[in-house]
Amino acid sequence: EVQLVESGGGLVQPGGSPRLSCAASAFTFSSYAMSWVRQAPGKGLEWVSIISDSGGNTYYADSVKGRFTISRDNSKNTLYLQMNSLRAEDTAIYYCAKTIFGVASDAFDIWGQGTMVTVSS
Amino acid sequence: QSALTQPASVSGSPGQSITISCTGTSTDVGGHNYVFWYQQPPGKAPKLVIYEVSNRPSGVSNRFSGSKSGNTASLTISGLQAEDEADYYCSSYTSSSTYVFGSGTKVSVL
């Protein structure tokens, strides 16, 4: 079964720098662009970032540009999100998601269960 | 990038059809066919129900259909069932190589 499992969330102090991971299984990870999407408590979905299949191209939402870095290790079938200079408004469930056909413009057909990041002192 | 505009809530009786609208601009919804719809039941991860304006992924009921006219996309759920109660989000790829989501619509089955 195709699966994505996020980890690395928790309680973080303002200004902190956690790294989220997303372990992929049962598909050819290196052939698909991958993305992060977040959802603040009681709010809607917000796209965060996407990385191409090779890792050579990355794009970010304006709200995280310059603070977050998306990366991947295709040898480990793992996607990452390095989060720096965290603010209270970054508090959210962070989902990783797989693109349906591999290109960094198409829909997200598989989602993880999400990992909660809470930014608070 | 501003969120796409969706109605906050839509409701219908079992068996009826409902339509959710999603309005963007020429730089997102109106600019290409990369428009998607997701269903999110309470406390669960989103699930893709429509991709590229009107295509259904394998396993999604044919009661779900999508369309687009100009800068507005629409999701229609026909033969409404209790299991369709969820939040629905539209999304679009943009001319800036980013994505934008809609504000979300809560669907209630009366």
CSV table of N, CA and C in Angstrom, one decimal, chain A:
chain,number,residue,atom,x,y,z
A,1,GLU,N,0.8,-1.2,0.0
A,1,GLU,CA,0.0,0.0,0.0
A,1,GLU,C,0.9,1.2,0.0
A,2,VAL,N,0.6,2.2,-0.9
A,2,VAL,CA,1.3,3.4,-0.9
A,2,VAL,C,1.1,4.2,0.4
A,3,GLN,N,2.2,4.6,1.0
A,3,GLN,CA,2.0,5.3,2.3
A,3,GLN,C,3.1,6.4,2.5
A,4,LEU,N,2.6,7.4,3.2
A,4,LEU,CA,3.5,8.5,3.6
A,4,LEU,C,3.3,8.7,5.1
A,5,VAL,N,4.5,8.7,5.8
A,5,VAL,CA,4.4,8.8,7.3
A,5,VAL,C,5.3,10.0,7.7
A,6,GLU,N,4.7,11.0,8.3
A,6,GLU,CA,5.4,12.2,8.8
A,6,GLU,C,5.9,12.0,10.2
A,7,SER,N,6.9,12.7,10.5
A,7,SER,CA,7.4,12.7,11.9
A,7,SER,C,8.2,14.0,12.1
A,8,GLY,N,8.5,14.3,13.4
A,8,GLY,CA,9.3,15.4,13.7
A,8,GLY,C,8.6,16.6,14.3
A,9,GLY,N,7.3,16.5,14.4
A,9,GLY,CA,6.5,17.6,15.0
A,9,GLY,C,6.6,17.6,16.5
A,10,GLY,N,6.0,18.6,17.2
A,10,GLY,CA,6.0,18.7,18.6
A,10,GLY,C,5.9,20.1,19.0
A,11,LEU,N,6.2,20.4,20.3
A,11,LEU,CA,6.2,21.7,20.8
A,11,LEU,C,7.5,22.4,20.6
A,12,VAL,N,7.5,23.5,20.0
A,12,VAL,CA,8.7,24.2,19.6
A,12,VAL,C,8.6,25.7,20.1
A,13,GLN,N,9.7,26.2,20.6
A,13,GLN,CA,9.7,27.6,21.1
A,13,GLN,C,9.8,28.5,19.9
A,14,PRO,N,9.2,29.7,20.0
A,14,PRO,CA,9.4,30.7,18.9
A,14,PRO,C,10.9,30.9,18.6
A,15,GLY,N,11.1,30.9,17.3
A,15,GLY,CA,12.5,31.0,16.8
A,15,GLY,C,13.2,29.7,16.7
A,16,GLY,N,12.5,28.6,17.0
A,16,GLY,CA,13.1,27.3,16.9
A,16,GLY,C,13.3,26.8,15.5
A,17,SER,N,14.0,25.6,15.3
A,17,SER,CA,14.3,25.1,14.0
A,17,SER,C,14.1,23.6,13.9
A,18,PRO,N,12.9,23.1,14.0
A,18,PRO,CA,12.7,21.7,13.8
A,18,PRO,C,12.8,21.2,12.4
A,19,ARG,N,13.1,19.9,12.2
A,19,ARG,CA,13.1,19.4,10.8
A,19,ARG,C,12.0,18.3,10.8
A,20,LEU,N,11.1,18.4,9.8
A,20,LEU,CA,10.1,17.4,9.6
A,20,LEU,C,10.6,16.4,8.6
A,21,SER,N,10.2,15.1,8.8
A,21,SER,CA,10.5,14.1,7.8
A,21,SER,C,9.2,13.4,7.3
A,22,CYS,N,9.3,12.8,6.2
A,22,CYS,CA,8.2,12.1,5.6
A,22,CYS,C,8.7,10.9,4.9
A,23,ALA,N,8.5,9.7,5.5
A,23,ALA,CA,8.9,8.5,4.9
A,23,ALA,C,7.9,7.9,3.9
A,24,ALA,N,8.4,7.6,2.7
A,24,ALA,CA,7.5,7.1,1.7
A,24,ALA,C,7.8,5.6,1.5
A,25,SER,N,6.7,4.9,1.1
A,25,SER,CA,6.8,3.5,0.8
A,25,SER,C,5.8,3.0,-0.2
A,26,ALA,N,6.2,1.9,-0.9
A,26,ALA,CA,5.4,1.2,-1.9
A,26,ALA,C,5.2,2.0,-3.2
A,27,PHE,N,6.0,2.9,-3.5
A,27,PHE,CA,6.0,3.6,-4.8
A,27,PHE,C,7.5,4.1,-5.1
A,28,THR,N,7.7,4.4,-6.4
A,28,THR,CA,9.1,4.8,-6.8
A,28,THR,C,9.2,6.3,-6.5
A,29,PHE,N,9.7,6.5,-5.2
A,29,PHE,CA,9.7,7.8,-4.7
A,29,PHE,C,10.5,8.8,-5.6
A,30,SER,N,11.6,8.4,-6.2
A,30,SER,CA,12.4,9.2,-7.0
A,30,SER,C,11.8,9.7,-8.3
A,31,SER,N,10.6,9.2,-8.6
A,31,SER,CA,9.9,9.6,-9.8
A,31,SER,C,8.8,10.6,-9.6
A,32,TYR,N,8.6,11.1,-8.4
A,32,TYR,CA,7.5,12.0,-8.1
A,32,TYR,C,7.9,13.2,-7.4
A,33,ALA,N,7.4,14.4,-7.9
A,33,ALA,CA,7.5,15.6,-7.1
A,33,ALA,C,6.7,15.4,-5.8
A,34,MET,N,7.2,16.0,-4.7
A,34,MET,CA,6.6,15.9,-3.4
A,34,MET,C,6.3,17.3,-2.8
A,35,SER,N,5.3,17.4,-2.0
A,35,SER,CA,5.0,18.7,-1.4
A,35,SER,C,4.6,18.6,0.1
A,36,TRP,N,4.7,19.8,0.7
A,36,TRP,CA,4.2,20.0,2.1
A,36,TRP,C,3.0,20.9,2.1
A,37,VAL,N,2.0,20.6,2.8
A,37,VAL,CA,0.8,21.4,3.0
A,37,VAL,C,0.5,21.5,4.5
A,38,ARG,N,0.1,22.6,5.0
A,38,ARG,CA,-0.2,22.7,6.4
A,38,ARG,C,-1.6,23.2,6.6
A,39,GLN,N,-2.1,23.0,7.9
A,39,GLN,CA,-3.4,23.3,8.3
A,39,GLN,C,-3.4,23.8,9.7
A,40,ALA,N,-3.6,25.1,9.9
A,40,ALA,CA,-3.7,25.6,11.3
A,40,ALA,C,-4.9,25.1,12.0
A,41,PRO,N,-4.9,25.0,13.3
A,41,PRO,CA,-6.1,24.5,14.0
A,41,PRO,C,-7.4,25.2,13.6
A,42,GLY,N,-8.4,24.5,13.2
A,42,GLY,CA,-9.7,25.1,12.8
A,42,GLY,C,-9.7,25.9,11.5
A,43,LYS,N,-8.6,25.8,10.8
A,43,LYS,CA,-8.5,26.7,9.6
A,43,LYS,C,-8.4,25.8,8.3
A,44,GLY,N,-8.2,26.4,7.2
A,44,GLY,CA,-8.2,25.7,5.9
A,44,GLY,C,-6.8,25.2,5.6
A,45,LEU,N,-6.7,24.6,4.4
A,45,LEU,CA,-5.4,24.1,3.9
A,45,LEU,C,-4.5,25.2,3.3
A,46,GLU,N,-3.2,25.2,3.6
A,46,GLU,CA,-2.3,26.2,3.0
A,46,GLU,C,-1.1,25.4,2.4
A,47,TRP,N,-0.9,25.6,1.1
A,47,TRP,CA,0.3,25.0,0.5
A,47,TRP,C,1.5,25.7,1.0
A,48,VAL,N,2.6,24.9,1.3
A,48,VAL,CA,3.8,25.4,1.8
A,48,VAL,C,5.0,25.3,0.8
A,49,SER,N,5.2,24.1,0.2
A,49,SER,CA,6.4,24.0,-0.6
A,49,SER,C,6.3,22.8,-1.5
A,50,ILE,N,7.1,22.7,-2.6
A,50,ILE,CA,7.1,21.6,-3.4
A,50,ILE,C,8.5,21.4,-4.0
A,51,ILE,N,8.9,20.1,-4.2
A,51,ILE,CA,10.3,19.8,-4.7
A,51,ILE,C,10.1,18.8,-5.9
A,52,SER,N,10.9,19.0,-6.9
A,52,SER,CA,10.8,18.2,-8.1
A,52,SER,C,11.3,16.8,-7.8
A,53,ASP,N,11.1,15.8,-8.7
A,53,ASP,CA,11.5,14.5,-8.4
A,53,ASP,C,13.0,14.3,-8.2
A,54,SER,N,13.8,15.1,-8.9
A,54,SER,CA,15.3,15.0,-8.7
A,54,SER,C,15.8,15.8,-7.5
A,55,GLY,N,14.9,16.8,-7.1
A,55,GLY,CA,15.3,17.7,-6.0
A,55,GLY,C,15.9,19.0,-6.6
A,56,GLY,N,16.0,19.1,-7.9
A,56,GLY,CA,16.7,20.2,-8.5
A,56,GLY,C,15.9,21.5,-8.5
A,57,ASN,N,14.6,21.4,-8.4
A,57,ASN,CA,13.7,22.6,-8.4
A,57,ASN,C,12.8,22.6,-7.1
A,58,THR,N,12.8,23.7,-6.5
A,58,THR,CA,12.0,23.9,-5.3
A,58,THR,C,11.2,25.2,-5.3
A,59,TYR,N,10.0,25.2,-4.7
A,59,TYR,CA,9.2,26.4,-4.7
A,59,TYR,C,8.5,26.5,-3.4
A,60,TYR,N,8.3,27.8,-3.0
A,60,TYR,CA,7.8,28.0,-1.6
A,60,TYR,C,6.6,29.0,-1.6
A,61,ALA,N,5.7,28.9,-0.6
A,61,ALA,CA,4.7,30.0,-0.4
A,61,ALA,C,5.5,31.2,0.1
A,62,ASP,N,4.9,32.4,-0.1
A,62,ASP,CA,5.5,33.6,0.3
A,62,ASP,C,5.7,33.6,1.9
A,63,SER,N,4.7,33.0,2.5
A,63,SER,CA,4.7,33.0,4.0
A,63,SER,C,5.8,32.3,4.7
A,64,VAL,N,6.5,31.4,3.9
A,64,VAL,CA,7.6,30.6,4.5
A,64,VAL,C,8.9,30.8,3.7
A,65,LYS,N,8.9,31.5,2.6
A,65,LYS,CA,10.1,31.7,1.8
A,65,LYS,C,11.2,32.4,2.6
A,66,GLY,N,12.4,31.8,2.6
A,66,GLY,CA,13.5,32.3,3.3
A,66,GLY,C,13.6,31.7,4.7
A,67,ARG,N,12.6,31.1,5.2
A,67,ARG,CA,12.7,30.4,6.5
A,67,ARG,C,12.6,28.9,6.5
A,68,PHE,N,11.9,28.4,5.5
A,68,PHE,CA,11.8,26.9,5.4
A,68,PHE,C,12.6,26.5,4.2
A,69,THR,N,13.1,25.2,4.3
A,69,THR,CA,13.8,24.6,3.2
A,69,THR,C,13.3,23.2,3.0
A,70,ILE,N,12.8,22.9,1.8
A,70,ILE,CA,12.4,21.5,1.4
A,70,ILE,C,13.6,20.8,0.8
A,71,SER,N,13.7,19.5,1.1
A,71,SER,CA,14.7,18.7,0.5
A,71,SER,C,14.3,17.2,0.5
A,72,ARG,N,15.0,16.4,-0.2
A,72,ARG,CA,14.7,15.0,-0.3
A,72,ARG,C,15.9,14.2,-0.4
A,73,ASP,N,15.8,12.9,0.1
A,73,ASP,CA,16.9,11.9,-0.1
A,73,ASP,C,16.3,10.7,-0.8
A,74,ASN,N,16.5,10.7,-2.1
A,74,ASN,CA,15.9,9.6,-2.9
A,74,ASN,C,16.4,8.2,-2.5
A,75,SER,N,17.6,8.1,-2.0
A,75,SER,CA,18.2,6.9,-1.6
A,75,SER,C,17.5,6.3,-0.3
A,76,LYS,N,16.9,7.2,0.5
A,76,LYS,CA,16.2,6.9,1.7
A,76,LYS,C,14.7,7.0,1.6
A,77,ASN,N,14.2,7.3,0.4
A,77,ASN,CA,12.7,7.5,0.2
A,77,ASN,C,12.1,8.5,1.2
A,78,THR,N,12.8,9.6,1.5
A,78,THR,CA,12.4,10.5,2.5
A,78,THR,C,12.4,11.9,2.1
A,79,LEU,N,11.3,12.6,2.4
A,79,LEU,CA,11.2,14.0,2.2
A,79,LEU,C,11.4,14.8,3.5
A,80,TYR,N,11.9,16.0,3.4
A,80,TYR,CA,12.2,16.8,4.6
A,80,TYR,C,11.7,18.2,4.5
A,81,LEU,N,11.4,18.8,5.6
A,81,LEU,CA,11.1,20.2,5.7
A,81,LEU,C,11.9,20.8,6.9
A,82,GLN,N,12.9,21.6,6.6
A,82,GLN,CA,13.7,22.3,7.6
A,82,GLN,C,13.0,23.6,7.9
A,83,MET,N,12.6,23.8,9.1
A,83,MET,CA,11.8,25.0,9.5
A,83,MET,C,12.7,25.9,10.4
A,84,ASN,N,12.9,27.1,10.0
A,84,ASN,CA,13.7,28.0,10.8
A,84,ASN,C,12.9,29.2,11.2
A,85,SER,N,13.3,29.9,12.3
A,85,SER,CA,12.7,31.1,12.7
A,85,SER,C,11.2,31.0,12.9
A,86,LEU,N,10.8,29.9,13.6
A,86,LEU,CA,9.4,29.7,13.7
A,86,LEU,C,8.6,30.7,14.5
A,87,ARG,N,7.4,31.0,14.1
A,87,ARG,CA,6.5,32.0,14.7
A,87,ARG,C,5.2,31.3,15.1
A,88,ALA,N,4.5,31.9,16.0
A,88,ALA,CA,3.2,31.3,16.4
A,88,ALA,C,2.3,31.0,15.3
A,89,GLU,N,2.3,31.8,14.2
A,89,GLU,CA,1.4,31.5,13.1
A,89,GLU,C,1.9,30.3,12.2
A,90,ASP,N,3.0,29.7,12.6
A,90,ASP,CA,3.4,28.5,11.9
A,90,ASP,C,2.8,27.2,12.6
A,91,THR,N,2.1,27.4,13.7
A,91,THR,CA,1.4,26.3,14.4
A,91,THR,C,0.4,25.7,13.4
A,92,ALA,N,0.5,24.4,13.2
A,92,ALA,CA,-0.3,23.7,12.2
A,92,ALA,C,0.0,22.2,12.2
A,93,ILE,N,-0.9,21.5,11.6
A,93,ILE,CA,-0.6,20.1,11.2
A,93,ILE,C,0.1,20.2,9.8
A,94,TYR,N,1.2,19.6,9.7
A,94,TYR,CA,2.0,19.6,8.5
A,94,TYR,C,1.8,18.2,7.8
A,95,TYR,N,1.3,18.3,6.5
A,95,TYR,CA,1.1,17.0,5.7
A,95,TYR,C,2.1,17.0,4.6
A,96,CYS,N,2.6,15.8,4.4
A,96,CYS,CA,3.4,15.6,3.1
A,96,CYS,C,2.4,15.0,2.1
A,97,ALA,N,2.7,15.3,0.8
A,97,ALA,CA,1.8,14.8,-0.2
A,97,ALA,C,2.5,14.4,-1.5
A,98,LYS,N,2.1,13.4,-2.2
A,98,LYS,CA,2.7,13.0,-3.4
A,98,LYS,C,1.9,13.5,-4.6
A,99,THR,N,2.6,13.9,-5.6
A,99,THR,CA,1.9,14.4,-6.9
A,99,THR,C,1.4,13.1,-7.6
A,100,ILE,N,0.3,13.3,-8.3
A,100,ILE,CA,-0.4,12.2,-8.9
A,100,ILE,C,0.4,11.6,-10.1
A,101,PHE,N,1.1,12.4,-10.9
A,101,PHE,CA,1.8,11.9,-12.1
A,101,PHE,C,3.3,12.3,-12.0
A,102,GLY,N,3.7,12.9,-10.9
A,102,GLY,CA,5.1,13.1,-10.8
A,102,GLY,C,5.6,14.5,-11.1
A,103,VAL,N,4.8,15.3,-11.8
A,103,VAL,CA,5.2,16.7,-12.2
A,103,VAL,C,4.8,17.7,-11.1
A,104,ALA,N,5.6,18.7,-10.9
A,104,ALA,CA,5.4,19.7,-9.9
A,104,ALA,C,4.3,20.7,-10.3
A,105,SER,N,3.2,20.3,-10.8
A,105,SER,CA,2.1,21.2,-11.2
A,105,SER,C,0.8,20.5,-11.0
A,106,ASP,N,0.8,19.2,-10.7
A,106,ASP,CA,-0.4,18.4,-10.7
A,106,ASP,C,-0.9,18.2,-9.3
A,107,ALA,N,-2.0,17.5,-9.2
A,107,ALA,CA,-2.7,17.3,-7.9
A,107,ALA,C,-1.9,16.3,-7.0
A,108,PHE,N,-2.3,16.4,-5.7
A,108,PHE,CA,-1.7,15.5,-4.7
A,108,PHE,C,-2.7,14.3,-4.4
A,109,ASP,N,-2.2,13.1,-4.8
A,109,ASP,CA,-3.1,12.0,-4.7
A,109,ASP,C,-3.0,11.2,-3.4
A,110,ILE,N,-1.8,11.3,-2.8
A,110,ILE,CA,-1.6,10.5,-1.6
A,110,ILE,C,-1.1,11.5,-0.5
A,111,TRP,N,-1.7,11.4,0.7
A,111,TRP,CA,-1.4,12.3,1.8
A,111,TRP,C,-1.0,11.5,3.0
A,112,GLY,N,0.0,12.0,3.8
A,112,GLY,CA,0.3,11.4,5.1
A,112,GLY,C,-0.8,11.7,6.1
A,113,GLN,N,-0.6,11.2,7.3
A,113,GLN,CA,-1.6,11.5,8.4
A,113,GLN,C,-1.3,12.8,9.0
A,114,GLY,N,-0.2,13.4,8.8
A,114,GLY,CA,0.2,14.7,9.3
A,114,GLY,C,0.9,14.7,10.6
A,115,THR,N,1.7,15.7,10.9
A,115,THR,CA,2.4,15.8,12.1
A,115,THR,C,2.2,17.3,12.7
A,116,MET,N,1.8,17.4,13.9
A,116,MET,CA,1.5,18.6,14.5
A,116,MET,C,2.7,19.4,15.0
A,117,VAL,N,2.8,20.6,14.6
A,117,VAL,CA,3.9,21.5,15.1
A,117,VAL,C,3.2,22.7,15.9
A,118,THR,N,3.5,22.8,17.1
A,118,THR,CA,3.0,23.9,18.0
A,118,THR,C,4.1,24.8,18.4
A,119,VAL,N,4.0,26.1,18.0
A,119,VAL,CA,5.0,27.1,18.3
A,119,VAL,C,4.5,27.9,19.5
A,120,SER,N,5.2,27.7,20.7
A,120,SER,CA,4.7,28.4,21.9
A,120,SER,C,5.8,28.4,22.9
A,121,SER,N,5.9,29.4,23.7
A,121,SER,CA,6.9,29.5,24.8
A,121,SER,C,6.3,28.9,26.1
